[in-house]
Amino acid sequence: MKKNMNDELARIKSEPALSQELFRRREYSIYHLEYDKELAFYDAVKKGDFDLVKRLMLPLRNEKLGKLSENPLRNLKYHLVITVAMITRFCIEGGLPPEPAYTLSDIYIRQIDSAGDEDTITMLHREAVFDFTSRMKELKEVHGLSRRTTAAIDYIYDHLNEKIQLFRMAETLGVNKTYLCALFRRETGITVGQYVMKKKIEAAEKMLLYSENSSAQISALFSFSSASHFIEIFKKETGLTPSHYRKIRRSEAFTTMAEK
């Protein structure tokens, strides 16, 4: 009974502020983003649909997202924390394992909390959305593969920072190396080695875009034989050197967000 009374008192206390704010929004034609469009964005992330995510993704400065703080930087931080929290839950619903999903969410929220300017928040927004979308896209692709190939992909993901040796991977998975290589190529269309390099370069791309690590540091992080070897492979895969990639992609990221 007491709990019900407290709930009612809380509702009565908030009613004047709610009524006043609703009146102000009607007066100045200020409206939140339509509920179905908001759900469509989160659902696109859950499905790993990059094209749709890019079309539906709004900049955090968009007035339809509402004002949560008079402080501009804090307002962006609040919106991004909400976005990350919502994406995390949609992705878990879509099949992303809860523990890595919540851990990834915690990592981004800590970065948001420590961000000191709006440009950093803008970059984190793009990174978090595309990171979760990428993971969901891979999850959907993996579902169509055999148990052995899925296990190999999981192994590669877990050891991406190491020099992955085929014989050791096959030994860990309890399967013949030749059989595993043939199966992997048949189901994915590329060799294990090509897949490993593809994923290392994709991870390196994210580090170039969202960190200040040098090519030499990134090369060491992903166990390339040398910085020059990393630069050579990176240019072969992307058409750009790491330094040019960083410069061009960061410029494109800011331009894209500014135009929305």
mmCIF file of C-alpha atoms in Angstrom:
data_model
loop_
_atom_site.group_PDB
_atom_site.id
_atom_site.type_symbol
_atom_site.label_atom_id
_atom_site.label_comp_id
_atom_site.label_asym_id
_atom_site.label_seq_id
_atom_site.Cartn_x
_atom_site.Cartn_y
_atom_site.Cartn_z
ATOM 1 C CA MET A 1 0.000 0.000 0.000
ATOM 2 C CA LYS A 2 2.809 2.398 0.974
ATOM 3 C CA LYS A 3 4.680 1.591 -2.255
ATOM 4 C CA ASN A 4 1.587 2.407 -4.324
ATOM 5 C CA MET A 5 1.215 5.735 -2.525
ATOM 6 C CA ASN A 6 4.862 6.612 -3.174
ATOM 7 C CA ASP A 7 4.462 5.724 -6.852
ATOM 8 C CA GLU A 8 1.397 7.933 -7.110
ATOM 9 C CA LEU A 9 3.159 10.820 -5.358
ATOM 10 C CA ALA A 10 6.070 10.531 -7.767
ATOM 11 C CA ARG A 11 3.679 10.636 -10.716
ATOM 12 C CA ILE A 12 1.861 13.685 -9.352
ATOM 13 C CA LYS A 13 5.169 15.442 -8.696
ATOM 14 C CA SER A 14 6.385 14.932 -12.284
ATOM 15 C CA GLU A 15 3.073 15.866 -13.919
ATOM 16 C CA PRO A 16 3.534 19.689 -13.959
ATOM 17 C CA ALA A 17 6.990 19.449 -15.567
ATOM 18 C CA LEU A 18 5.710 16.927 -18.134
ATOM 19 C CA SER A 19 2.693 19.069 -19.041
ATOM 20 C CA GLN A 20 4.811 22.206 -19.371
ATOM 21 C CA GLU A 21 7.392 20.515 -21.585
ATOM 22 C CA LEU A 22 4.734 18.933 -23.824
ATOM 23 C CA PHE A 23 3.080 22.351 -24.251
ATOM 24 C CA ARG A 24 6.424 23.942 -25.162
ATOM 25 C CA ARG A 25 7.138 21.244 -27.740
ATOM 26 C CA ARG A 26 3.722 21.627 -29.377
ATOM 27 C CA GLU A 27 4.140 25.409 -29.405
ATOM 28 C CA TYR A 28 7.493 25.258 -31.224
ATOM 29 C CA SER A 29 6.756 22.099 -33.267
ATOM 30 C CA ILE A 30 9.510 20.117 -31.550
ATOM 31 C CA TYR A 31 9.015 16.386 -31.863
ATOM 32 C CA HIS A 32 11.046 13.295 -31.076
ATOM 33 C CA LEU A 33 12.114 10.850 -33.763
ATOM 34 C CA GLU A 34 9.213 8.621 -34.827
ATOM 35 C CA TYR A 35 9.181 5.405 -32.791
ATOM 36 C CA ASP A 36 9.039 3.139 -35.853
ATOM 37 C CA LYS A 37 12.069 4.856 -37.436
ATOM 38 C CA GLU A 38 14.030 4.490 -34.199
ATOM 39 C CA LEU A 39 13.177 0.789 -34.030
ATOM 40 C CA ALA A 40 14.079 0.383 -37.703
ATOM 41 C CA PHE A 41 17.591 1.712 -37.016
ATOM 42 C CA TYR A 42 18.207 -0.659 -34.097
ATOM 43 C CA ASP A 43 16.736 -3.547 -36.073
ATOM 44 C CA ALA A 44 19.090 -2.787 -38.980
ATOM 45 C CA VAL A 45 22.058 -3.038 -36.598
ATOM 46 C CA LYS A 46 20.678 -6.309 -35.239
ATOM 47 C CA LYS A 47 20.455 -7.695 -38.778
ATOM 48 C CA GLY A 48 23.977 -6.543 -39.671
ATOM 49 C CA ASP A 49 22.582 -4.497 -42.573
ATOM 50 C CA PHE A 50 25.292 -1.863 -43.174
ATOM 51 C CA ASP A 51 23.503 -0.113 -46.053
ATOM 52 C CA LEU A 52 20.308 0.374 -44.066
ATOM 53 C CA VAL A 53 22.216 1.403 -40.923
ATOM 54 C CA LYS A 54 24.011 4.136 -42.872
ATOM 55 C CA ARG A 55 20.701 5.421 -44.272
ATOM 56 C CA LEU A 56 18.910 5.473 -40.916
ATOM 57 C CA MET A 57 21.765 6.611 -38.670
ATOM 58 C CA LEU A 58 21.229 10.139 -37.348
ATOM 59 C CA PRO A 59 23.949 12.416 -35.946
ATOM 60 C CA LEU A 60 23.722 12.826 -32.179
ATOM 61 C CA ARG A 61 23.188 16.568 -32.666
ATOM 62 C CA ASN A 62 19.858 15.947 -34.412
ATOM 63 C CA GLU A 63 17.138 17.877 -32.556
ATOM 64 C CA LYS A 64 14.672 14.988 -32.955
ATOM 65 C CA LEU A 65 16.702 13.022 -30.432
ATOM 66 C CA GLY A 66 15.675 15.499 -27.732
ATOM 67 C CA LYS A 67 17.660 17.545 -25.237
ATOM 68 C CA LEU A 68 18.897 15.675 -22.157
ATOM 69 C CA SER A 69 21.268 18.352 -20.841
ATOM 70 C CA GLU A 70 21.893 22.066 -21.295
ATOM 71 C CA ASN A 71 25.589 21.233 -21.615
ATOM 72 C CA PRO A 72 26.170 20.344 -25.315
ATOM 73 C CA LEU A 73 28.931 17.801 -24.663
ATOM 74 C CA ARG A 74 27.032 16.120 -21.835
ATOM 75 C CA ASN A 75 23.908 16.018 -24.010
ATOM 76 C CA LEU A 76 25.815 14.098 -26.714
ATOM 77 C CA LYS A 77 27.297 11.744 -24.131
ATOM 78 C CA TYR A 78 23.873 10.914 -22.680
ATOM 79 C CA HIS A 79 22.449 10.189 -26.138
ATOM 80 C CA LEU A 80 25.376 7.972 -27.088
ATOM 81 C CA VAL A 81 25.179 5.984 -23.853
ATOM 82 C CA ILE A 82 21.477 5.370 -24.556
ATOM 83 C CA THR A 83 22.264 4.366 -28.147
ATOM 84 C CA VAL A 84 24.948 1.890 -27.077
ATOM 85 C CA ALA A 85 22.672 0.419 -24.396
ATOM 86 C CA MET A 86 19.804 -0.040 -26.867
ATOM 87 C CA ILE A 87 22.048 -1.517 -29.582
ATOM 88 C CA THR A 88 23.521 -3.964 -27.070
ATOM 89 C CA ARG A 89 20.113 -5.298 -26.127
ATOM 90 C CA PHE A 90 18.900 -5.550 -29.722
ATOM 91 C CA CYS A 91 22.060 -7.444 -30.695
ATOM 92 C CA ILE A 92 21.695 -9.872 -27.784
ATOM 93 C CA GLU A 93 18.136 -10.464 -28.948
ATOM 94 C CA GLY A 94 19.586 -11.113 -32.419
ATOM 95 C CA GLY A 95 21.947 -13.800 -31.143
ATOM 96 C CA LEU A 96 25.100 -11.986 -29.992
ATOM 97 C CA PRO A 97 26.306 -13.744 -26.798
ATOM 98 C CA PRO A 98 25.398 -11.591 -23.744
ATOM 99 C CA GLU A 99 28.797 -11.554 -22.028
ATOM 100 C CA PRO A 100 30.858 -10.151 -24.943
ATOM 101 C CA ALA A 101 27.942 -7.859 -25.866
ATOM 102 C CA TYR A 102 27.743 -6.307 -22.389
ATOM 103 C CA THR A 103 31.542 -6.154 -22.121
ATOM 104 C CA LEU A 104 31.751 -4.299 -25.446
ATOM 105 C CA SER A 105 29.025 -1.950 -24.235
ATOM 106 C CA ASP A 106 30.967 -1.259 -21.017
ATOM 107 C CA ILE A 107 34.126 -0.479 -23.007
ATOM 108 C CA TYR A 108 32.339 2.069 -25.188
ATOM 109 C CA ILE A 109 30.536 3.689 -22.269
ATOM 110 C CA ARG A 110 33.837 4.143 -20.404
ATOM 111 C CA GLN A 111 35.308 5.772 -23.519
ATOM 112 C CA ILE A 112 32.248 8.019 -23.803
ATOM 113 C CA ASP A 113 32.577 9.012 -20.158
ATOM 114 C CA SER A 114 36.214 10.065 -20.575
ATOM 115 C CA ALA A 115 35.722 11.856 -23.935
ATOM 116 C CA GLY A 116 36.625 15.531 -23.724
ATOM 117 C CA ASP A 117 35.184 16.977 -26.931
ATOM 118 C CA GLU A 118 32.306 16.613 -29.385
ATOM 119 C CA ASP A 119 34.474 15.305 -32.230
ATOM 120 C CA THR A 120 35.548 12.345 -30.091
ATOM 121 C CA ILE A 121 31.916 11.578 -29.276
ATOM 122 C CA THR A 122 31.075 11.718 -32.987
ATOM 123 C CA MET A 123 33.850 9.239 -33.763
ATOM 124 C CA LEU A 124 32.801 6.929 -30.929
ATOM 125 C CA HIS A 125 29.209 7.035 -32.184
ATOM 126 C CA ARG A 126 30.255 5.853 -35.631
ATOM 127 C CA GLU A 127 32.666 3.264 -34.227
ATOM 128 C CA ALA A 128 30.166 1.710 -31.804
ATOM 129 C CA VAL A 129 27.340 1.502 -34.346
ATOM 130 C CA PHE A 130 29.528 0.000 -37.067
ATOM 131 C CA ASP A 131 31.318 -2.320 -34.636
ATOM 132 C CA PHE A 132 28.059 -3.902 -33.433
ATOM 133 C CA THR A 133 26.696 -3.998 -37.006
ATOM 134 C CA SER A 134 29.857 -5.753 -38.208
ATOM 135 C CA ARG A 135 29.625 -8.339 -35.445
ATOM 136 C CA MET A 136 25.982 -9.050 -36.276
ATOM 137 C CA LYS A 137 26.789 -9.330 -40.000
ATOM 138 C CA GLU A 138 29.500 -11.894 -39.236
ATOM 139 C CA LEU A 139 27.159 -13.732 -36.886
ATOM 140 C CA LYS A 140 24.558 -14.092 -39.649
ATOM 141 C CA GLU A 141 27.204 -15.330 -42.098
ATOM 142 C CA VAL A 142 28.613 -17.853 -39.623
ATOM 143 C CA HIS A 143 25.187 -19.405 -39.036
ATOM 144 C CA GLY A 144 25.257 -20.873 -42.546
ATOM 145 C CA LEU A 145 28.584 -22.650 -41.996
ATOM 146 C CA SER A 146 29.458 -26.064 -40.622
ATOM 147 C CA ARG A 147 30.436 -26.563 -36.993
ATOM 148 C CA ARG A 148 34.105 -27.097 -37.947
ATOM 149 C CA THR A 149 34.368 -23.897 -40.001
ATOM 150 C CA THR A 150 32.524 -21.897 -37.331
ATOM 151 C CA ALA A 151 34.976 -23.199 -34.727
ATOM 152 C CA ALA A 152 37.896 -22.166 -36.967
ATOM 153 C CA ILE A 153 36.466 -18.640 -37.328
ATOM 154 C CA ASP A 154 36.026 -18.398 -33.556
ATOM 155 C CA TYR A 155 39.625 -19.527 -33.075
ATOM 156 C CA ILE A 156 40.873 -16.889 -35.540
ATOM 157 C CA TYR A 157 38.864 -14.181 -33.774
ATOM 158 C CA ASP A 158 40.271 -15.178 -30.381
ATOM 159 C CA HIS A 159 43.885 -15.272 -31.660
ATOM 160 C CA LEU A 160 43.856 -12.393 -34.138
ATOM 161 C CA ASN A 161 46.683 -10.619 -32.323
ATOM 162 C CA GLU A 162 48.926 -13.692 -32.682
ATOM 163 C CA LYS A 163 50.774 -15.329 -35.573
ATOM 164 C CA ILE A 164 48.185 -17.991 -36.309
ATOM 165 C CA GLN A 165 49.664 -21.362 -37.247
ATOM 166 C CA LEU A 166 47.449 -23.788 -39.150
ATOM 167 C CA PHE A 167 48.778 -26.938 -37.534
ATOM 168 C CA ARG A 168 48.194 -25.542 -34.052
ATOM 169 C CA MET A 169 44.678 -24.386 -34.895
ATOM 170 C CA ALA A 170 43.792 -27.777 -36.369
ATOM 171 C CA GLU A 171 45.300 -29.513 -33.334
ATOM 172 C CA THR A 172 43.272 -27.324 -30.962
ATOM 173 C CA LEU A 173 40.086 -28.018 -32.906
ATOM 174 C CA GLY A 174 40.845 -31.747 -33.018
ATOM 175 C CA VAL A 175 40.753 -32.061 -36.792
ATOM 176 C CA ASN A 176 43.160 -32.912 -39.623
ATOM 177 C CA LYS A 177 44.846 -29.774 -41.018
ATOM 178 C CA THR A 178 44.373 -30.715 -44.683
ATOM 179 C CA TYR A 179 40.702 -31.525 -44.125
ATOM 180 C CA LEU A 180 40.120 -28.263 -42.233
ATOM 181 C CA CYS A 181 41.778 -26.160 -44.957
ATOM 182 C CA ALA A 182 39.747 -27.826 -47.715
ATOM 183 C CA LEU A 183 36.479 -27.485 -45.766
ATOM 184 C CA PHE A 184 37.146 -23.848 -44.886
ATOM 185 C CA ARG A 185 37.872 -22.893 -48.497
ATOM 186 C CA ARG A 186 34.841 -24.758 -49.810
ATOM 187 C CA GLU A 187 32.461 -23.024 -47.385
ATOM 188 C CA THR A 188 33.926 -19.500 -47.342
ATOM 189 C CA GLY A 189 35.419 -19.240 -50.821
ATOM 190 C CA ILE A 190 38.867 -18.238 -49.487
ATOM 191 C CA THR A 191 41.757 -19.976 -47.721
ATOM 192 C CA VAL A 192 42.307 -19.849 -43.975
ATOM 193 C CA GLY A 193 45.379 -17.686 -44.528
ATOM 194 C CA GLN A 194 43.430 -15.218 -46.686
ATOM 195 C CA TYR A 195 40.668 -15.043 -44.091
ATOM 196 C CA VAL A 196 43.165 -14.402 -41.277
ATOM 197 C CA MET A 197 44.822 -11.599 -43.244
ATOM 198 C CA LYS A 198 41.432 -10.110 -44.160
ATOM 199 C CA LYS A 199 40.401 -9.959 -40.504
ATOM 200 C CA LYS A 200 43.749 -8.555 -39.372
ATOM 201 C CA ILE A 201 43.490 -5.764 -41.942
ATOM 202 C CA GLU A 202 39.878 -5.032 -40.968
ATOM 203 C CA ALA A 203 40.935 -4.755 -37.324
ATOM 204 C CA ALA A 204 43.887 -2.569 -38.327
ATOM 205 C CA GLU A 205 41.524 -0.281 -40.261
ATOM 206 C CA LYS A 206 39.488 0.316 -37.102
ATOM 207 C CA MET A 207 42.612 1.091 -35.096
ATOM 208 C CA LEU A 208 43.793 3.573 -37.730
ATOM 209 C CA LEU A 209 40.415 5.271 -37.690
ATOM 210 C CA TYR A 210 39.707 5.304 -33.957
ATOM 211 C CA SER A 211 43.129 5.281 -32.254
ATOM 212 C CA GLU A 212 46.398 7.179 -32.491
ATOM 213 C CA ASN A 213 48.569 4.063 -32.739
ATOM 214 C CA SER A 214 51.316 4.222 -35.372
ATOM 215 C CA SER A 215 51.704 1.712 -38.212
ATOM 216 C CA ALA A 216 54.613 0.133 -36.344
ATOM 217 C CA GLN A 217 52.503 -0.273 -33.181
ATOM 218 C CA ILE A 218 49.567 -1.753 -35.097
ATOM 219 C CA SER A 219 51.935 -4.066 -36.958
ATOM 220 C CA ALA A 220 53.259 -5.370 -33.647
ATOM 221 C CA LEU A 221 49.775 -5.690 -32.136
ATOM 222 C CA PHE A 222 48.676 -8.021 -34.938
ATOM 223 C CA SER A 223 51.982 -9.915 -35.163
ATOM 224 C CA PHE A 224 53.050 -8.882 -38.648
ATOM 225 C CA SER A 225 56.688 -9.750 -39.358
ATOM 226 C CA SER A 226 57.567 -6.054 -39.669
ATOM 227 C CA ALA A 227 56.044 -2.607 -40.096
ATOM 228 C CA SER A 228 57.046 -2.571 -43.764
ATOM 229 C CA HIS A 229 55.321 -5.929 -44.305
ATOM 230 C CA PHE A 230 52.162 -4.598 -42.646
ATOM 231 C CA ILE A 231 52.203 -1.470 -44.847
ATOM 232 C CA GLU A 232 52.704 -3.600 -47.965
ATOM 233 C CA ILE A 233 49.812 -5.954 -47.130
ATOM 234 C CA PHE A 234 47.560 -3.095 -46.019
ATOM 235 C CA LYS A 235 48.083 -1.228 -49.300
ATOM 236 C CA LYS A 236 47.482 -4.414 -51.284
ATOM 237 C CA GLU A 237 44.158 -5.011 -49.487
ATOM 238 C CA THR A 238 42.848 -1.431 -49.339
ATOM 239 C CA GLY A 239 44.684 0.422 -52.094
ATOM 240 C CA LEU A 240 46.020 2.918 -49.539
ATOM 241 C CA THR A 241 48.959 3.126 -47.175
ATOM 242 C CA PRO A 242 47.966 3.149 -43.474
ATOM 243 C CA SER A 243 48.768 6.870 -43.121
ATOM 244 C CA HIS A 244 46.714 7.810 -46.198
ATOM 245 C CA TYR A 245 43.867 5.546 -45.061
ATOM 246 C CA ARG A 246 43.748 7.276 -41.678
ATOM 247 C CA LYS A 247 43.742 10.755 -43.197
ATOM 248 C CA ILE A 248 41.129 10.044 -45.878
ATOM 249 C CA ARG A 249 38.731 7.930 -43.814
ATOM 250 C CA ARG A 250 38.727 10.327 -40.861
ATOM 251 C CA SER A 251 37.950 13.197 -43.208
ATOM 252 C CA GLU A 252 35.137 11.182 -44.799
ATOM 253 C CA ALA A 253 33.728 10.226 -41.387
ATOM 254 C CA PHE A 254 33.469 13.850 -40.246
ATOM 255 C CA THR A 255 32.042 14.970 -43.582
ATOM 256 C CA THR A 256 29.390 12.243 -43.517
ATOM 257 C CA MET A 257 28.311 13.068 -39.969
ATOM 258 C CA ALA A 258 28.267 16.829 -40.721
ATOM 259 C CA GLU A 259 26.011 16.344 -43.751
ATOM 260 C CA LYS A 260 23.371 14.383 -41.823
#
